[in-house]
Coordinates of C-alpha atoms in Angstrom, one line a residue:
Chain A
X1 CA 75.2 -93.7 -120.8
X2 CA 78.8 -92.7 -120.2
X3 CA 80.4 -94.0 -117.1
X4 CA 81.6 -90.6 -116.0
X5 CA 78.2 -89.0 -115.9
X6 CA 77.2 -89.7 -112.3
X7 CA 75.9 -86.2 -112.1
X8 CA 74.1 -86.7 -115.4
X9 CA 72.4 -89.7 -113.9
X10 CA 71.4 -87.7 -110.9
X11 CA 70.0 -84.9 -113.0
X12 CA 68.2 -87.4 -115.1
X13 CA 66.5 -89.1 -112.2
X14 CA 65.5 -85.8 -110.6
X15 CA 64.1 -84.6 -113.9
X16 CA 62.1 -87.8 -114.4
X17 CA 60.6 -87.7 -111.0
X18 CA 59.7 -84.1 -111.3
X19 CA 58.0 -84.7 -114.6
X20 CA 56.1 -87.5 -113.1
X21 CA 55.1 -85.3 -110.1
X22 CA 54.0 -82.5 -112.4
X23 CA 51.7 -84.9 -114.3
X24 CA 50.0 -85.7 -111.0
X25 CA 49.9 -82.3 -109.4
X26 CA 47.1 -83.3 -107.1
X27 CA 49.4 -85.5 -105.0
X28 CA 51.7 -82.6 -104.4
X29 CA 48.9 -80.2 -103.5
X30 CA 47.3 -82.6 -101.0
X31 CA 50.5 -82.6 -99.0
X32 CA 50.6 -78.9 -99.0
X33 CA 46.9 -78.5 -98.1
X34 CA 47.4 -81.0 -95.3
X35 CA 50.3 -78.9 -94.0
X36 CA 48.2 -75.7 -94.1
X37 CA 45.2 -77.5 -92.4
X38 CA 47.2 -78.9 -89.5
X39 CA 48.8 -75.5 -88.8
X40 CA 45.4 -73.8 -89.0
X41 CA 43.9 -76.3 -86.6
X42 CA 46.2 -75.4 -83.7
X43 CA 44.8 -71.9 -83.0
X44 CA 41.3 -73.5 -83.1
X45 CA 42.5 -76.1 -80.6
X46 CA 44.4 -73.9 -78.2
X47 CA 42.6 -70.6 -78.5
X48 CA 43.4 -67.3 -80.3
X49 CA 45.6 -65.6 -77.8
X50 CA 48.4 -64.0 -79.9
X51 CA 51.0 -64.2 -77.2
X52 CA 50.7 -67.9 -76.9
X53 CA 50.4 -68.5 -80.7
X54 CA 53.6 -66.4 -81.3
X55 CA 55.4 -68.6 -78.8
X56 CA 54.4 -71.9 -80.2
X57 CA 54.4 -70.9 -83.9
X58 CA 57.8 -72.5 -84.7
X59 CA 57.0 -75.7 -83.0
X60 CA 53.6 -76.0 -84.7
X61 CA 55.0 -75.3 -88.2
X62 CA 57.8 -77.8 -87.7
X63 CA 55.6 -80.6 -86.4
X64 CA 53.2 -80.0 -89.2
X65 CA 56.0 -80.1 -91.7
X66 CA 57.2 -83.3 -90.1
X67 CA 53.8 -84.9 -90.4
X68 CA 53.1 -83.8 -93.9
X69 CA 56.5 -85.0 -95.1
X70 CA 55.5 -88.4 -93.6
X71 CA 52.4 -88.4 -95.7
X72 CA 54.1 -88.1 -99.0
X73 CA 56.9 -90.6 -98.2
X74 CA 54.8 -93.6 -98.9
X75 CA 54.8 -92.5 -102.6
X76 CA 58.5 -92.2 -102.8
X77 CA 59.2 -95.7 -104.1
X78 CA 55.7 -97.3 -104.3
X79 CA 54.8 -96.3 -107.9
X80 CA 58.1 -97.4 -109.2
X81 CA 57.9 -100.6 -107.2
X82 CA 54.4 -101.5 -108.5
X83 CA 55.2 -100.9 -112.2
X84 CA 58.5 -102.6 -112.1
X85 CA 60.7 -99.6 -112.7
X86 CA 62.4 -100.0 -109.4
X87 CA 63.5 -103.5 -110.4
X88 CA 65.0 -102.1 -113.6
X89 CA 66.8 -99.4 -111.7
X90 CA 68.3 -102.0 -109.4
X91 CA 69.5 -104.0 -112.3
X92 CA 71.0 -101.0 -114.0
X93 CA 74.8 -100.8 -113.9
X94 CA 74.7 -97.3 -112.4
X95 CA 75.0 -96.9 -108.6
X96 CA 71.7 -97.4 -106.9
X97 CA 72.8 -94.9 -104.2
X98 CA 72.9 -92.1 -106.8
X99 CA 69.6 -93.1 -108.2
X100 CA 68.2 -93.1 -104.7
X101 CA 69.7 -89.7 -104.0
X102 CA 68.1 -88.4 -107.1
X103 CA 64.7 -89.6 -106.0
X104 CA 65.3 -88.1 -102.5
X105 CA 66.1 -84.7 -104.1
X106 CA 63.1 -84.8 -106.3
X107 CA 60.9 -85.8 -103.4
X108 CA 62.1 -82.9 -101.4
X109 CA 61.5 -80.5 -104.3
X110 CA 58.0 -81.8 -104.6
X111 CA 57.0 -82.1 -101.0
X112 CA 59.5 -80.2 -98.9
X113 CA 60.1 -77.1 -100.8
X114 CA 56.4 -76.1 -101.2
X115 CA 56.2 -76.3 -97.4
X116 CA 59.2 -74.1 -97.0
X117 CA 57.6 -71.5 -99.4
X118 CA 54.3 -71.7 -97.6
X119 CA 55.7 -71.4 -94.1
X120 CA 56.1 -67.6 -94.1
X121 CA 52.4 -67.1 -94.9
X122 CA 51.4 -69.4 -92.1
X123 CA 54.0 -67.8 -89.8
X124 CA 52.3 -64.5 -90.3
X125 CA 49.0 -66.0 -89.1
X126 CA 50.8 -66.7 -85.9
X127 CA 52.2 -63.1 -85.8
X128 CA 55.8 -64.2 -86.1
X129 CA 58.4 -61.4 -86.4
X130 CA 60.2 -61.0 -89.7
X131 CA 63.5 -62.0 -88.1
X132 CA 62.0 -65.2 -86.6
X133 CA 60.4 -66.0 -89.9
X134 CA 63.8 -65.7 -91.6
X135 CA 65.3 -68.1 -89.1
X136 CA 62.4 -70.4 -89.5
X137 CA 62.8 -70.5 -93.3
X138 CA 66.5 -71.1 -93.0
X139 CA 65.9 -73.9 -90.6
X140 CA 63.3 -75.5 -92.7
X141 CA 65.5 -75.2 -95.8
X142 CA 68.2 -77.1 -94.0
X143 CA 66.0 -79.5 -92.1
X144 CA 63.3 -80.6 -94.6
X145 CA 65.8 -82.4 -96.9
X146 CA 66.9 -84.4 -93.9
X147 CA 63.3 -85.4 -93.3
X148 CA 63.1 -86.6 -96.9
X149 CA 66.3 -88.5 -96.7
X150 CA 65.8 -90.2 -93.3
X151 CA 62.2 -90.9 -94.4
X152 CA 63.4 -92.6 -97.5
X153 CA 65.1 -95.3 -95.4
X154 CA 61.7 -96.0 -93.8
X155 CA 60.0 -95.9 -97.1
X156 CA 62.4 -98.4 -98.5
X157 CA 62.1 -100.7 -95.5
X158 CA 58.3 -100.7 -95.6
X159 CA 58.0 -101.0 -99.3
X160 CA 54.9 -103.1 -100.3
X161 CA 53.9 -103.9 -96.7
X162 CA 50.3 -103.8 -95.5
X163 CA 49.7 -100.8 -93.3
X164 CA 52.9 -99.3 -94.6
X165 CA 51.9 -95.7 -94.1
X166 CA 51.4 -95.8 -90.3
X167 CA 54.3 -98.1 -89.8
X168 CA 56.5 -95.7 -91.8
X169 CA 55.6 -92.9 -89.5
X170 CA 56.3 -95.1 -86.5
X171 CA 59.8 -95.9 -87.7
X172 CA 60.8 -92.5 -89.0
X173 CA 59.4 -90.0 -86.5
X174 CA 61.7 -90.9 -83.6
X175 CA 64.7 -90.6 -85.9
X176 CA 63.6 -87.1 -87.0
X177 CA 63.4 -85.7 -83.5
X178 CA 66.9 -84.0 -83.6
X179 CA 65.8 -82.0 -86.7
X180 CA 62.7 -80.9 -84.9
X181 CA 64.6 -79.8 -81.8
X182 CA 67.3 -77.8 -83.7
X183 CA 64.8 -76.3 -86.1
X184 CA 62.5 -75.0 -83.4
X185 CA 65.5 -74.2 -81.1
X186 CA 66.9 -71.8 -83.8
X187 CA 63.7 -69.8 -83.9
X188 CA 63.4 -69.7 -80.1
X189 CA 67.0 -68.6 -79.8
X190 CA 66.4 -65.8 -82.2
X191 CA 63.3 -64.5 -80.4
X192 CA 65.3 -64.7 -77.2
X193 CA 68.0 -62.5 -78.7
X194 CA 70.6 -65.3 -78.8
X195 CA 72.7 -66.3 -81.7
X196 CA 71.1 -68.8 -84.1
X197 CA 74.4 -69.9 -85.7
X198 CA 74.8 -72.9 -83.5
X199 CA 71.4 -74.4 -84.2
X200 CA 71.6 -73.8 -87.9
X201 CA 75.1 -75.2 -88.0
X202 CA 73.9 -78.4 -86.2
X203 CA 71.1 -78.6 -88.7
X204 CA 73.6 -78.2 -91.5
X205 CA 75.7 -81.0 -89.9
X206 CA 72.7 -83.3 -89.8
X207 CA 72.1 -82.5 -93.5
X208 CA 75.7 -83.3 -94.4
X209 CA 75.5 -86.6 -92.4
X210 CA 72.3 -87.5 -94.0
X211 CA 73.6 -86.7 -97.5
X212 CA 76.6 -88.9 -96.9
X213 CA 74.9 -92.0 -95.4
X214 CA 71.2 -92.2 -96.1
X215 CA 71.4 -92.8 -99.9
X216 CA 73.6 -95.8 -99.3
X217 CA 71.5 -97.1 -96.4
X218 CA 68.3 -96.6 -98.4
X219 CA 69.8 -98.5 -101.3
X220 CA 70.6 -101.4 -99.0
X221 CA 67.1 -101.2 -97.6
X222 CA 65.7 -101.4 -101.1
X223 CA 67.8 -104.5 -101.9
X224 CA 66.5 -106.1 -98.7
X225 CA 62.9 -105.3 -99.7
X226 CA 63.2 -106.4 -103.3
X227 CA 65.0 -109.7 -103.0
Chain B
X1 CA 91.4 -131.5 -79.5
X2 CA 90.1 -128.7 -81.6
X3 CA 87.2 -126.7 -80.3
X4 CA 84.4 -125.9 -82.7
X5 CA 83.7 -122.3 -81.7
X6 CA 80.7 -122.1 -83.9
X7 CA 79.0 -125.2 -82.6
X8 CA 76.3 -123.3 -80.8
X9 CA 75.7 -120.8 -83.6
X10 CA 73.5 -123.4 -85.1
X11 CA 69.9 -123.2 -83.9
X12 CA 69.7 -127.0 -83.5
X13 CA 72.5 -127.2 -81.0
X14 CA 71.7 -123.9 -79.3
X15 CA 68.2 -124.9 -78.7
X16 CA 69.3 -127.7 -76.4
X17 CA 72.0 -125.5 -74.7
X18 CA 69.5 -122.7 -74.1
X19 CA 67.0 -125.2 -72.6
X20 CA 69.7 -126.4 -70.1
X21 CA 70.7 -122.8 -69.2
X22 CA 67.3 -121.3 -68.6
X23 CA 66.6 -122.9 -65.2
X24 CA 70.0 -121.7 -63.9
X25 CA 69.5 -118.2 -65.0
X26 CA 65.9 -118.1 -63.9
X27 CA 66.7 -119.5 -60.5
X28 CA 69.7 -117.2 -59.8
X29 CA 67.6 -114.2 -61.1
X30 CA 64.9 -115.1 -58.5
X31 CA 67.5 -115.4 -55.7
X32 CA 69.2 -112.2 -56.7
X33 CA 65.9 -110.3 -56.8
X34 CA 65.0 -111.6 -53.4
X35 CA 68.3 -110.6 -51.9
X36 CA 68.5 -107.2 -53.7
X37 CA 64.9 -106.2 -52.7
X38 CA 65.5 -107.4 -49.2
X39 CA 68.6 -105.2 -48.9
X40 CA 66.8 -102.4 -50.6
X41 CA 63.6 -102.4 -48.6
X42 CA 64.8 -103.7 -45.2
X43 CA 68.5 -103.1 -44.7
X44 CA 69.0 -99.8 -46.5
X45 CA 68.2 -96.8 -44.4
X46 CA 65.7 -94.1 -45.2
X47 CA 67.1 -91.3 -47.3
X48 CA 67.5 -88.0 -45.6
X49 CA 66.1 -85.9 -48.4
X50 CA 63.8 -88.3 -50.2
X51 CA 62.4 -90.4 -47.4
X52 CA 61.1 -93.8 -48.4
X53 CA 60.3 -92.8 -52.0
X54 CA 63.9 -93.2 -53.1
X55 CA 63.6 -97.0 -52.8
X56 CA 62.1 -97.2 -56.2
X57 CA 65.5 -96.7 -57.7
X58 CA 66.4 -100.3 -56.9
X59 CA 64.1 -101.2 -59.8
X60 CA 64.4 -98.0 -61.8
X61 CA 68.1 -97.7 -62.2
X62 CA 68.6 -101.4 -63.2
X63 CA 65.8 -101.3 -65.7
X64 CA 67.1 -98.1 -67.3
X65 CA 70.5 -99.5 -67.7
X66 CA 69.1 -102.7 -69.1
X67 CA 66.9 -100.9 -71.6
X68 CA 69.9 -99.1 -73.0
X69 CA 72.3 -102.0 -73.1
X70 CA 69.8 -104.3 -74.6
X71 CA 69.2 -102.0 -77.5
X72 CA 72.9 -102.0 -78.3
X73 CA 73.1 -105.8 -77.9
X74 CA 70.0 -106.2 -80.0
X75 CA 71.5 -103.9 -82.7
X76 CA 74.8 -105.9 -82.4
X77 CA 73.0 -109.2 -83.0
X78 CA 71.0 -107.7 -85.8
X79 CA 74.2 -106.5 -87.5
X80 CA 75.8 -109.9 -87.1
X81 CA 72.8 -111.5 -88.7
X82 CA 72.8 -109.0 -91.5
X83 CA 76.5 -109.2 -92.2
X84 CA 77.2 -112.9 -91.7
X85 CA 73.8 -114.2 -92.5
X86 CA 73.6 -116.2 -89.3
X87 CA 70.0 -117.2 -88.6
X88 CA 70.5 -117.5 -84.8
X89 CA 71.8 -113.9 -84.5
X90 CA 68.7 -112.5 -86.1
X91 CA 66.5 -114.7 -83.9
X92 CA 68.4 -113.4 -80.8
X93 CA 67.8 -109.8 -81.9
X94 CA 64.1 -110.5 -82.3
X95 CA 64.0 -112.2 -78.9
X96 CA 65.7 -109.3 -77.2
X97 CA 63.4 -106.6 -78.5
X98 CA 60.3 -107.2 -76.3
X99 CA 62.4 -107.5 -73.1
X100 CA 64.2 -104.3 -74.0
X101 CA 60.9 -102.5 -74.6
X102 CA 59.6 -103.9 -71.3
X103 CA 62.6 -102.5 -69.4
X104 CA 62.2 -99.1 -71.1
X105 CA 58.6 -99.1 -70.1
X106 CA 59.3 -100.2 -66.5
X107 CA 62.0 -97.5 -66.3
X108 CA 59.5 -94.8 -67.4
X109 CA 56.8 -96.1 -65.2
X110 CA 58.9 -96.3 -62.1
X111 CA 60.4 -92.9 -63.0
X112 CA 56.9 -91.4 -63.0
X113 CA 56.1 -93.0 -59.7
X114 CA 59.2 -91.5 -58.2
X115 CA 58.7 -88.2 -59.9
X116 CA 55.2 -87.6 -58.5
X117 CA 56.3 -87.3 -54.8
X118 CA 59.8 -85.9 -55.6
X119 CA 59.1 -83.4 -58.4
X120 CA 55.4 -83.0 -57.8
X121 CA 54.6 -84.2 -61.4
X122 CA 54.2 -87.5 -63.0
X123 CA 56.1 -86.5 -66.0
X124 CA 58.8 -83.9 -66.5
X125 CA 60.4 -83.1 -69.9
X126 CA 63.8 -83.9 -68.5
X127 CA 66.5 -85.0 -71.0
X128 CA 66.8 -88.5 -69.6
X129 CA 63.1 -89.1 -69.4
X130 CA 62.6 -87.9 -72.9
X131 CA 65.4 -89.9 -74.4
X132 CA 64.2 -93.0 -72.6
X133 CA 60.7 -92.4 -74.1
X134 CA 62.3 -92.1 -77.6
X135 CA 64.2 -95.3 -76.9
X136 CA 60.9 -97.0 -76.2
X137 CA 59.6 -95.7 -79.5
X138 CA 62.7 -97.1 -81.3
X139 CA 62.0 -100.6 -79.7
X140 CA 58.4 -100.4 -80.7
X141 CA 59.3 -99.5 -84.3
X142 CA 61.7 -102.4 -84.5
X143 CA 59.0 -104.8 -83.2
X144 CA 56.3 -103.4 -85.4
X145 CA 58.5 -103.6 -88.5
X146 CA 59.5 -107.1 -87.8
X147 CA 55.9 -108.1 -87.1
X148 CA 54.5 -106.6 -90.3
X149 CA 56.8 -108.5 -92.7
X150 CA 55.7 -112.1 -93.3
X151 CA 58.8 -113.4 -94.9
X152 CA 61.1 -114.1 -91.9
X153 CA 64.3 -113.5 -93.9
X154 CA 63.2 -110.1 -95.1
X155 CA 61.8 -109.2 -91.7
X156 CA 65.2 -110.0 -90.0
X157 CA 67.2 -108.0 -92.5
X158 CA 64.9 -105.0 -92.7
X159 CA 64.6 -104.7 -88.9
X160 CA 68.4 -105.3 -88.6
X161 CA 69.0 -102.3 -90.8
X162 CA 66.5 -100.3 -88.8
X163 CA 68.2 -101.2 -85.5
X164 CA 71.6 -100.2 -86.9
X165 CA 70.3 -96.8 -88.1
X166 CA 68.6 -96.4 -84.7
X167 CA 71.8 -97.1 -82.8
X168 CA 73.7 -94.6 -84.9
X169 CA 70.9 -92.1 -84.1
X170 CA 70.7 -92.8 -80.4
X171 CA 73.7 -90.5 -79.4
X172 CA 72.4 -87.8 -81.8
X173 CA 69.0 -88.0 -80.2
X174 CA 70.4 -88.1 -76.7
X175 CA 72.5 -84.9 -77.1
X176 CA 69.9 -83.0 -79.0
X177 CA 67.4 -83.7 -76.3
X178 CA 69.9 -82.8 -73.7
X179 CA 70.7 -79.4 -75.3
X180 CA 67.0 -78.9 -76.0
X181 CA 66.3 -79.3 -72.3
X182 CA 69.0 -77.0 -71.1
X183 CA 67.8 -74.4 -73.5
X184 CA 64.2 -74.6 -72.4
X185 CA 64.6 -74.6 -68.7
X186 CA 67.0 -75.0 -65.8
X187 CA 67.5 -78.5 -64.8
X188 CA 65.1 -79.8 -62.3
X189 CA 66.1 -81.5 -59.0
X190 CA 69.0 -83.8 -59.6
X191 CA 69.4 -87.1 -57.8
X192 CA 72.6 -86.2 -55.9
X193 CA 74.5 -89.3 -55.1
X194 CA 77.1 -87.5 -53.0
X195 CA 77.4 -90.0 -50.2
X196 CA 75.3 -93.0 -50.9
X197 CA 74.9 -95.5 -48.1
X198 CA 76.7 -98.8 -48.7
X199 CA 73.6 -100.8 -48.4
X200 CA 71.9 -98.7 -51.1
X201 CA 74.8 -99.4 -53.5
X202 CA 74.7 -103.1 -52.7
X203 CA 71.0 -103.2 -53.3
X204 CA 71.3 -101.4 -56.6
X205 CA 74.1 -103.6 -57.8
X206 CA 72.3 -106.8 -56.8
X207 CA 69.1 -105.8 -58.5
X208 CA 71.1 -104.9 -61.6
X209 CA 72.6 -108.4 -61.7
X210 CA 69.2 -109.8 -61.1
X211 CA 67.7 -107.9 -64.0
X212 CA 70.6 -109.1 -66.3
X213 CA 69.9 -112.7 -65.2
X214 CA 66.2 -112.3 -65.7
X215 CA 66.8 -110.8 -69.2
X216 CA 69.1 -113.6 -70.2
X217 CA 66.6 -116.3 -69.0
X218 CA 63.7 -114.7 -70.8
X219 CA 65.5 -114.0 -74.0
X220 CA 66.7 -117.6 -74.1
X221 CA 63.2 -118.9 -73.5
X222 CA 61.9 -116.6 -76.2
X223 CA 64.6 -117.6 -78.7
X224 CA 63.8 -121.2 -78.1
X225 CA 60.2 -120.5 -79.1
X226 CA 61.4 -118.6 -82.2
X227 CA 63.7 -121.4 -83.2
X228 CA 60.8 -123.9 -82.9
X229 CA 58.6 -121.7 -84.9
X230 CA 61.1 -120.9 -87.7
X231 CA 62.6 -124.4 -88.0
X232 CA 59.4 -126.3 -87.6
X233 CA 59.8 -128.0 -91.0
X234 CA 63.2 -129.5 -90.1
X235 CA 63.9 -133.0 -89.2
X236 CA 65.7 -132.3 -85.9
X237 CA 62.6 -130.6 -84.5
X238 CA 60.4 -133.4 -85.5
X239 CA 62.7 -135.7 -83.5
X240 CA 62.6 -133.6 -80.3
X241 CA 61.0 -135.5 -77.4
X242 CA 58.8 -132.5 -76.5
X243 CA 57.5 -132.3 -80.1
X244 CA 56.9 -136.0 -80.5

């Protein structure tokens, strides 16, 4: 491969991971079904009063998105780790950070994007207004990639460990709290009639920060886990 | 005479030094605790607004400060270990984590005990309480990650990376929680330190020093155990009088 084609490499990794994901569609669907289930459990748990549900809708959807993205993180590197592909990737002359970024993007497209697309339907179950739904989707679009990227650090650190899944959540969930806060804050601000720009800008800032640093940190974590 | 600055960065020399230092730190911690609590509970007057309940701050403030500083120190040691590959730094980071978590827990616990009579609730989703809770989670994550990796070298390096990521994240979490709180509700009763009695300040300062001394003593004791465990195959440990 030509040296200049960093972008080409990125596209290649994304395409490869997407093809792999499409061959095993069940994995993708289970995450989505989990998301739908968790969201549907809340009205059963707290009661069907629409006023209350409308108030907590954004929080419920965000927490459910957070949890379901944790579920799929374990698979981010494990298959490649088990069949040796990951080792080859680390030996490759190309930058590991770019490879990792490709895997993060693919992971988001497989596990984050479906949640974003599903969210409006679930939001309607909670009687959210169209405007609040729009803000929710915008927040999820900005926030779920951050969850995938921060989660990737945890996935790399816990690679091949026993009890990896629970441990991964333990490590990553506290780090994702800001995303949750700004994501739900945006929806609340919009229903309160305040501007949502500040919340969404902060989410955007988190996304830029994560884009800049997490691929590199994840690459370092992978090197630690693989040595 | 040239001083070898790195003499005590070797576990074998540090082990002996730590052993000599522990009694001093432990003893002075005990004395400072006794003095601080005496001033706090006997000398300091009753607070006009909060009555006797305020006296819990003499433990609460010190443990909150310690829990935050210890996280930074832990992350610093972890980073040293990661960058310069010094074994002792990583061991120090591992030794600090439980003490930091303990202080975070004490801080939350005493905060709850104070909150019940003052705010009328054990727990309030106040920005400080919430970020302290998240700090406790970060400590637990560090400990859990370290504990679940068998290879000590990988455990050190992986948890070091986690600690660094965590310490970068701490300000982000703190401010997000702060803004989240101000958006949700007006701030609850604030601890107004307008004119604090001198004895109160003294008691707070002395207990803070006591907590530092205690933390140092305990961390040194723990790091000695870690050194013994990690270096058990070496010759110098086999020759130690307490091992023989």
